[in-house]
XYZ file of C-alpha atoms in Angstrom:
413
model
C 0.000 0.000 0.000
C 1.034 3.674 -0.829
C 1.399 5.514 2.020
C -1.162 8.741 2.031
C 0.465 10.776 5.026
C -1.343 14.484 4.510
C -4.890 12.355 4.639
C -4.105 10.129 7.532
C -2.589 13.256 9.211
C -6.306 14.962 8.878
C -7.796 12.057 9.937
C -5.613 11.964 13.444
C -7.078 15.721 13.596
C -10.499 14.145 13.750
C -10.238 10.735 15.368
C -12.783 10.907 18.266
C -14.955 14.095 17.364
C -18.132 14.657 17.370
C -18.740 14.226 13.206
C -19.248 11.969 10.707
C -15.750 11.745 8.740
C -16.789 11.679 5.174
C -14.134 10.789 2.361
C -14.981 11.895 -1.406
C -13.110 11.192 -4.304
C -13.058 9.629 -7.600
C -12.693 5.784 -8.337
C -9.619 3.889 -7.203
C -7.959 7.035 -6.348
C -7.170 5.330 -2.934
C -10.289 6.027 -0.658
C -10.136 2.184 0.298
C -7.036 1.422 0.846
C -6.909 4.678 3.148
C -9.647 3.159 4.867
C -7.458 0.040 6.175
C -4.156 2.314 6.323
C -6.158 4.052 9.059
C -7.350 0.867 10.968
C -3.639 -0.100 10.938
C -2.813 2.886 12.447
C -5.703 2.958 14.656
C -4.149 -0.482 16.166
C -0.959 0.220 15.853
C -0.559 3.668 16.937
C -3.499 4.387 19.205
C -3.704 0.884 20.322
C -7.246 0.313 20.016
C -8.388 -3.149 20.144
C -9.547 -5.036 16.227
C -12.712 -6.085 17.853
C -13.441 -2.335 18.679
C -13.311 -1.467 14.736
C -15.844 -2.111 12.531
C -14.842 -1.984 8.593
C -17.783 -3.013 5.924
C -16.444 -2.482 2.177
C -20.063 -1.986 0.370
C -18.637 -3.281 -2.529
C -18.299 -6.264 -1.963
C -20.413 -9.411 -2.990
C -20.754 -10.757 0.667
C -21.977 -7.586 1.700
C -25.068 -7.618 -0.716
C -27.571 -8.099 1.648
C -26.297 -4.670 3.324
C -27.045 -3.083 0.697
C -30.306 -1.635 2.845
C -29.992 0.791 5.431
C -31.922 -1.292 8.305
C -29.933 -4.388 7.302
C -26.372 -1.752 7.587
C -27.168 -0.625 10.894
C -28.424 -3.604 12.796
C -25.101 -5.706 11.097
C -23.268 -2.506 12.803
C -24.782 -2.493 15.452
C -24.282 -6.801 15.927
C -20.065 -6.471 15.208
C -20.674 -3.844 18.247
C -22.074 -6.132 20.414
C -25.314 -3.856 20.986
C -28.435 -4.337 19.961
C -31.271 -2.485 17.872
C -32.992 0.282 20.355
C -30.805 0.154 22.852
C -29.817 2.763 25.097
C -27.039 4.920 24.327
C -23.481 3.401 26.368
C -24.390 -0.241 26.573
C -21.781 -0.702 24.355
C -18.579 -1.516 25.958
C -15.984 1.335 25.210
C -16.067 3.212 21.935
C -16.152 1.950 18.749
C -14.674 3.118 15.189
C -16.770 1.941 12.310
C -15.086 2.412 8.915
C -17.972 1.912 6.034
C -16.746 2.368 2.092
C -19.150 3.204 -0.833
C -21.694 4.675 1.496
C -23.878 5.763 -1.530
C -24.321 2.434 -2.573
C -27.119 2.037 -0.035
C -30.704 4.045 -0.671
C -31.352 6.061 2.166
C -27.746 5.386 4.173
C -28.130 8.626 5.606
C -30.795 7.677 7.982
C -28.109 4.861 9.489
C -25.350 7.588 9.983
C -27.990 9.878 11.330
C -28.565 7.074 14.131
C -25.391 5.970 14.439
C -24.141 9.143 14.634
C -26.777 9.798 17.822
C -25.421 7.011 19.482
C -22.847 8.717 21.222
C -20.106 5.803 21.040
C -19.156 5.375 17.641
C -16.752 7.326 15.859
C -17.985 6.689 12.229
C -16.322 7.395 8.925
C -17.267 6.983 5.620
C -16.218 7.030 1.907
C -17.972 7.702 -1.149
C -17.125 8.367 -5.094
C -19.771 10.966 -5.707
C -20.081 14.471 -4.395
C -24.023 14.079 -4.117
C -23.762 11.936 -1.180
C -23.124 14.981 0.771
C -26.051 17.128 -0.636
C -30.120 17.132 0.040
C -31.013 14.712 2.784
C -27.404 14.207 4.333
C -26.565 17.499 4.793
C -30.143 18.344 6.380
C -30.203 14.841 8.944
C -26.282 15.764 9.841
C -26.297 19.337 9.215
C -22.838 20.802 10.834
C -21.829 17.428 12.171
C -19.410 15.985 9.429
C -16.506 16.855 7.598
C -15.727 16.501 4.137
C -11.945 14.907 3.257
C -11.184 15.736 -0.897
C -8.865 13.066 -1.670
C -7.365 13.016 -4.911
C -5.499 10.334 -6.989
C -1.624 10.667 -5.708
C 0.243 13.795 -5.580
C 3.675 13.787 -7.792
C 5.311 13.788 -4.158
C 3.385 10.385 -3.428
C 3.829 8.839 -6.793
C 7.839 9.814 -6.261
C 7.651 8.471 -3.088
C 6.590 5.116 -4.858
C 8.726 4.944 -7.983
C 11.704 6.483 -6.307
C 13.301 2.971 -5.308
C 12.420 1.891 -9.017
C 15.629 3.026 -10.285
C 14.100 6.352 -12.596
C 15.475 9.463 -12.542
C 13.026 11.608 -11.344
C 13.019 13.500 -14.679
C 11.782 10.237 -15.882
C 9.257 9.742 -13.356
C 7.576 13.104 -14.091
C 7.386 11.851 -17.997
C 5.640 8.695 -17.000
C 3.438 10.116 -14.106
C 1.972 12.593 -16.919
C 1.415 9.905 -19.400
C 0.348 6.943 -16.799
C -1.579 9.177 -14.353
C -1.861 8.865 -10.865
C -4.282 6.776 -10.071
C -2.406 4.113 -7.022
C -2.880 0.652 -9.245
C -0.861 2.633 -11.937
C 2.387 2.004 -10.230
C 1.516 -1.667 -10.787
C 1.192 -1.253 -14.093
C 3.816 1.163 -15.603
C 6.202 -0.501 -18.773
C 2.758 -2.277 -19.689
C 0.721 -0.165 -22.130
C -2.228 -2.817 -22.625
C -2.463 -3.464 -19.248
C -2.777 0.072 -18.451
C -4.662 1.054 -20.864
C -7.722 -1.608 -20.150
C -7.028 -0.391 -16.469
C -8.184 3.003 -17.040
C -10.846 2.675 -19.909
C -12.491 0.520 -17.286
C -12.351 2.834 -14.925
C -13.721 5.793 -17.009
C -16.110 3.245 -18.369
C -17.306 2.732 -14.708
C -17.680 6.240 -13.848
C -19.426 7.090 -17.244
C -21.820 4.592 -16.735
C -22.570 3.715 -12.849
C -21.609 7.063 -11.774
C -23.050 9.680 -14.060
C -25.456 8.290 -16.497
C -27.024 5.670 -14.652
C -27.517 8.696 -11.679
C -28.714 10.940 -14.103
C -30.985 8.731 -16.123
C -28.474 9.409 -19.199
C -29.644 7.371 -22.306
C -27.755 9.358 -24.824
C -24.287 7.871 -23.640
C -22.293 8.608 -27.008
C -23.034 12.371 -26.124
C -22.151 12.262 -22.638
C -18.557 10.695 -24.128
C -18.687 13.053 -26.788
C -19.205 16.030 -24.126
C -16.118 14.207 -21.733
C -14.231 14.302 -24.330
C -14.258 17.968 -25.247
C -14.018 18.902 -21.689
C -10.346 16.717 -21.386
C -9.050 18.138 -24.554
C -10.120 21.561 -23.219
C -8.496 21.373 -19.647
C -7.513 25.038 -18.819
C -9.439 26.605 -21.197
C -12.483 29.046 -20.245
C -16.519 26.831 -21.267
C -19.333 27.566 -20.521
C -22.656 24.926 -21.571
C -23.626 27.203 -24.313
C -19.959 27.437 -25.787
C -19.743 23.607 -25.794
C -23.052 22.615 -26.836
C -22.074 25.067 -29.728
C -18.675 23.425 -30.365
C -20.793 19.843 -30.484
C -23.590 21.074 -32.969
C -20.670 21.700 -35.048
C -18.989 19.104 -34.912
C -21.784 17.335 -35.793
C -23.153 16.482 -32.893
C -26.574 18.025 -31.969
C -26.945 19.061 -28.490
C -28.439 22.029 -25.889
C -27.388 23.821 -23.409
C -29.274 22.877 -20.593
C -27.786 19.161 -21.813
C -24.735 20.014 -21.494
C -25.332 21.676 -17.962
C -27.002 17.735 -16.333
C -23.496 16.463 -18.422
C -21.502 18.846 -16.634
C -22.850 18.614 -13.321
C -22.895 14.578 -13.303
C -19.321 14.436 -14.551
C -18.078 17.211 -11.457
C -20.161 15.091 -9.031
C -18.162 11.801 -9.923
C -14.933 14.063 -9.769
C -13.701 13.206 -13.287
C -13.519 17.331 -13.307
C -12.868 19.738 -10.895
C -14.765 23.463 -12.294
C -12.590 26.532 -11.063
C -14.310 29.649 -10.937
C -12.834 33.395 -12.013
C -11.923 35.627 -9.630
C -11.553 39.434 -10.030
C -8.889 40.918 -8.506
C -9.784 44.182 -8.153
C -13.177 43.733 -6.887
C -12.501 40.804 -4.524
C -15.488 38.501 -6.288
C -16.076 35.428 -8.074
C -17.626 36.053 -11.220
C -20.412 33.960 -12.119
C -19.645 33.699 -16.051
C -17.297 31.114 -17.888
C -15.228 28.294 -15.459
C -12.074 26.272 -16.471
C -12.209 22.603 -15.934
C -9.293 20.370 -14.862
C -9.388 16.645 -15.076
C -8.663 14.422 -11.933
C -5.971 12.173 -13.496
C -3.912 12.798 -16.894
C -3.704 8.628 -17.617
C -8.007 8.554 -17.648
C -7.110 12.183 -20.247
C -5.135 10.175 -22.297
C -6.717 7.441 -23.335
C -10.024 8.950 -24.065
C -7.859 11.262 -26.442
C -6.528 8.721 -27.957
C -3.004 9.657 -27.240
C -2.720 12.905 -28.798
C 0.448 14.666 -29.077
C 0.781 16.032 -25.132
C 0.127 19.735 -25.001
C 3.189 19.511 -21.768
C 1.791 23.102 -20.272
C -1.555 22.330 -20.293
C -0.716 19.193 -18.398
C 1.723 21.125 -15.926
C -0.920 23.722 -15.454
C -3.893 20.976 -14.464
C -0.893 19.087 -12.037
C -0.094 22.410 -10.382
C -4.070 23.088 -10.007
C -4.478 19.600 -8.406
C -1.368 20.076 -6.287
C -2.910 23.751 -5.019
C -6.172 21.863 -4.470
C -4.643 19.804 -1.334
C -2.522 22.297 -0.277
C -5.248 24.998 0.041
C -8.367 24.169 -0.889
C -10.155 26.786 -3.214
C -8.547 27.691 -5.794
C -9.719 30.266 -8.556
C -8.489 31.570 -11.717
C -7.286 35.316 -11.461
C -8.762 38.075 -14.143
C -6.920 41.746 -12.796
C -6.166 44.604 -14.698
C -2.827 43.128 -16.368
C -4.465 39.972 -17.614
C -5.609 36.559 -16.486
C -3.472 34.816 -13.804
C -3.448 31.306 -13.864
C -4.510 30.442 -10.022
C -4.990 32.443 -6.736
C -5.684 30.754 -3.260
C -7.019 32.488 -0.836
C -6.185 30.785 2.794
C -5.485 31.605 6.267
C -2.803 33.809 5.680
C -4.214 36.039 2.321
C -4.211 35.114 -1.205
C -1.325 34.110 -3.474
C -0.835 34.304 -6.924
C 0.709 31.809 -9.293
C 1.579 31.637 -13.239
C 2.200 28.593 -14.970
C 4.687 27.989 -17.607
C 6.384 25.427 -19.204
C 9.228 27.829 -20.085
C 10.145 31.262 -19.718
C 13.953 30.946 -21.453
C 12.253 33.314 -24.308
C 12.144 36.464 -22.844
C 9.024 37.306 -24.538
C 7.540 34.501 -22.607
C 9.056 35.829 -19.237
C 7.815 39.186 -19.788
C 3.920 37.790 -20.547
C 3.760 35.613 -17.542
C 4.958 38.512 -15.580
C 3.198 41.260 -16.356
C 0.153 39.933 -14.705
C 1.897 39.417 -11.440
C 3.077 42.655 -11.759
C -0.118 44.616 -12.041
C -1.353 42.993 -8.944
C -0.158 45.763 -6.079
C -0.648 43.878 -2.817
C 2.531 42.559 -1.103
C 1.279 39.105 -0.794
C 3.405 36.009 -2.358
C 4.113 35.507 -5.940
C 5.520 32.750 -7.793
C 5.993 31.556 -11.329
C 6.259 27.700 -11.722
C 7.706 26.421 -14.761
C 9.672 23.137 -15.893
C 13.290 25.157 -16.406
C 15.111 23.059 -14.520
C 16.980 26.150 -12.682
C 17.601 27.457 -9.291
C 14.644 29.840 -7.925
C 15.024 33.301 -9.575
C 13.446 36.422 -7.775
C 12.153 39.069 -10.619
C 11.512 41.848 -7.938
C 10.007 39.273 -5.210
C 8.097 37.909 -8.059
C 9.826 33.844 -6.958
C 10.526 31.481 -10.152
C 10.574 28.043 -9.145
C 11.267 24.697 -11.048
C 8.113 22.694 -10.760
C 9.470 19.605 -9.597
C 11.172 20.932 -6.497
C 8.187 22.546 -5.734
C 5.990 19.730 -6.351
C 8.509 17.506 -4.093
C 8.683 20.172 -1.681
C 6.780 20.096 1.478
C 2.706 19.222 1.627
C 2.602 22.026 3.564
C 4.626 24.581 2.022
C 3.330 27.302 -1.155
């Protein structure tokens, strides 16, 4: 197993408080297997007792006839040697209950919601589509969970992996962009076929349990057709009119409001991640076109048939993921010297980042500047591009190669 530290080290922040941990992210990017790192370290580190923790994996056959909430919650209730209506604390001790693929039971949130009430149960919970935590969940446990994003692995992780492998790590960037990062990756890298089958089942999966099957999609060719666009289009400002528009001529009749269901289902199943503009100047989000970034670059590729790699498209979506986990929100910048490419906005003020695969040309240099430039607040700027070179300071503007800050601490910007 690949070692996740940043997510077990927000689940330690958690462990024993009074909400419902819930874990979203797309398939196989590692929600399981974070799942039984944690019981490990539950036992090993905390020394909690393996009877004490209960850990149901909803997709599995024997745990079919789970698959309905009262059948969940008295089988939880069984492994924690209680029984159904009984008073809160007859339980022996406290008890950590670890359930994966929540949404795959119909009304699941009413057995967190008791659960939950219990008093002794510290309950987390994983799931592979973002509408798990809206309508009736959010109401019955309103203010008493906490959402953890997980992503497939960060360059850092998939370094961290591969390092022993004998690559240089110049090498291991080439194959992490053309693989992906999805954990069972690693497994597969040197075999195309294998990888390839690997991930078209995977986007096969989500395209078809995950999106249409959720949104009653019959059309499914469109849906692919609209998937498509969006990973050949990563970084790029859409909107559902602009790429119904693009299909229609491209032969492929479709509307707008379409296009919007498409969109939503596909963000909800975190193939894409939809990053909002942000004015500088005015301090706002503006509620008009959104860039979309793809969760993995391997699932990218083999949609697109392995197209000649646009390489600073592909840095730009890595260095949105990477600012994803680092800081959460993360928007793209229009001010009065251009578009920047991101700005965070945490705990300690914005920051601004460009994106380039190379600024030797000092045309290039001057354009990715210029933006930074016209921003006059004093808080930190940095241009990340792939010149291998020491970090350069254009007037405490930082330029930094992308793999040492990639590699550089989780918690560093």
């Amino acid at each position: 197993m690949i070692g996740r530290p940043q997510y077990l080290q927000k689940l330690d922040a958690w462990k024993d408080r009074d909400v419902v941990k819930v874990i979203t992210g797309v398939r196989r990017c590692g929600k399981s297997t974070l799942m039984l790192l944690w019981k490990q370290r539950l036992i090993e580190h905390y020394g909690v007792a393996p009877e004490s923790i209960v850990h149901i994996n909803l997709e599995l056959l024997e745990n079919e006839p789970l698959l309905e909430y009262h059948h969940l919650y008295e089988e939880i209730l069984r492994r924690c040697g209680a029984r159904s209506g009984a008073s809160f604390g007859l339980t022996t001790g406290r008890y950590y209950v670890l359930i994966d693929e929540i949404q795959n039971v119909p009304d699941f949130q009413k057995t967190l919601d008791s659960l939950q009430a219990r008093g002794d149960i510290d309950l987390y919970i994983t799931g592979s589509n973002a509408m798990l935590l809206s309508g009736t969940l959010a109401t019955l446990i309103s203010g008493r969970y906490v959402e953890i994003s997980m992503t497939p692995l960060s360059f850092a992780e998939y370094w961290s992996a591969r390092s022993s492998d004998g690559l240089s790590i110049q090498r291991a960037w080439s194959e992490y962009l053309h693989d992906g990062a999805l954990p069972a990756t690693v497994g597969f890298s040197g075999d195309e076929t294998m990888l390839h089958d690997y991930l078209d089942g995977i986007l096969n999966t989500v395209l078809f349990k995950d999106v249409a099957a959720r949104l009653g999609v019959s059309n499914i060719a469109a849906l692919e057709t609209v998937t498509r666009y969006l990973f050949d289009n990563v970084g790029n400002l859409v909107n559902p009119k602009s790429i119904a528009d693009a299909m229609t001529s491209m032969g492929t009749k479709i509307s707008s409001p379409t296009v919007s269901n498409y969109l939503e289902g596909l963000v909800a199943a975190f193939i894409f991640y939809p990053v909002q503009r942000y004015d500088v100047k005015g301090k706002r989000a503006l509620r008009q076109e959104r860039k979309y970034y793809a969760v993995d670059l391997g699932i990218r590729r083999v949609l697109c048939s392995n197209k000649v790699r646009d390489t600073g498209r592909l840095l730009e979506n890595v260095v949105f993921l990477e600012l994803m986990r680092r800081e959460g929100d993360v928007y793209v910048g229009q001010g009065a010297g251009g578009e920047i490419d991101f700005i965070t906005n945490g705990a300690g003020g914005p920051r601004y980042y460009q994106v380039s695969e190379s600024v030797h040309d000092s045309n290039t240099l001057e354009r990715e500047l210029s933006s930074l430039r016209a921003v006059r607040d004093n808080y930190p700027k940095m241009l990340i591009t792939l010149d291998d070179e020491r970090p350069i300071s254009h007037e405490g503007i930082q330029q930094i190669y992308a793999l040492d800050w990639l590699l550089s601490n989780e918690w560093e910007a």
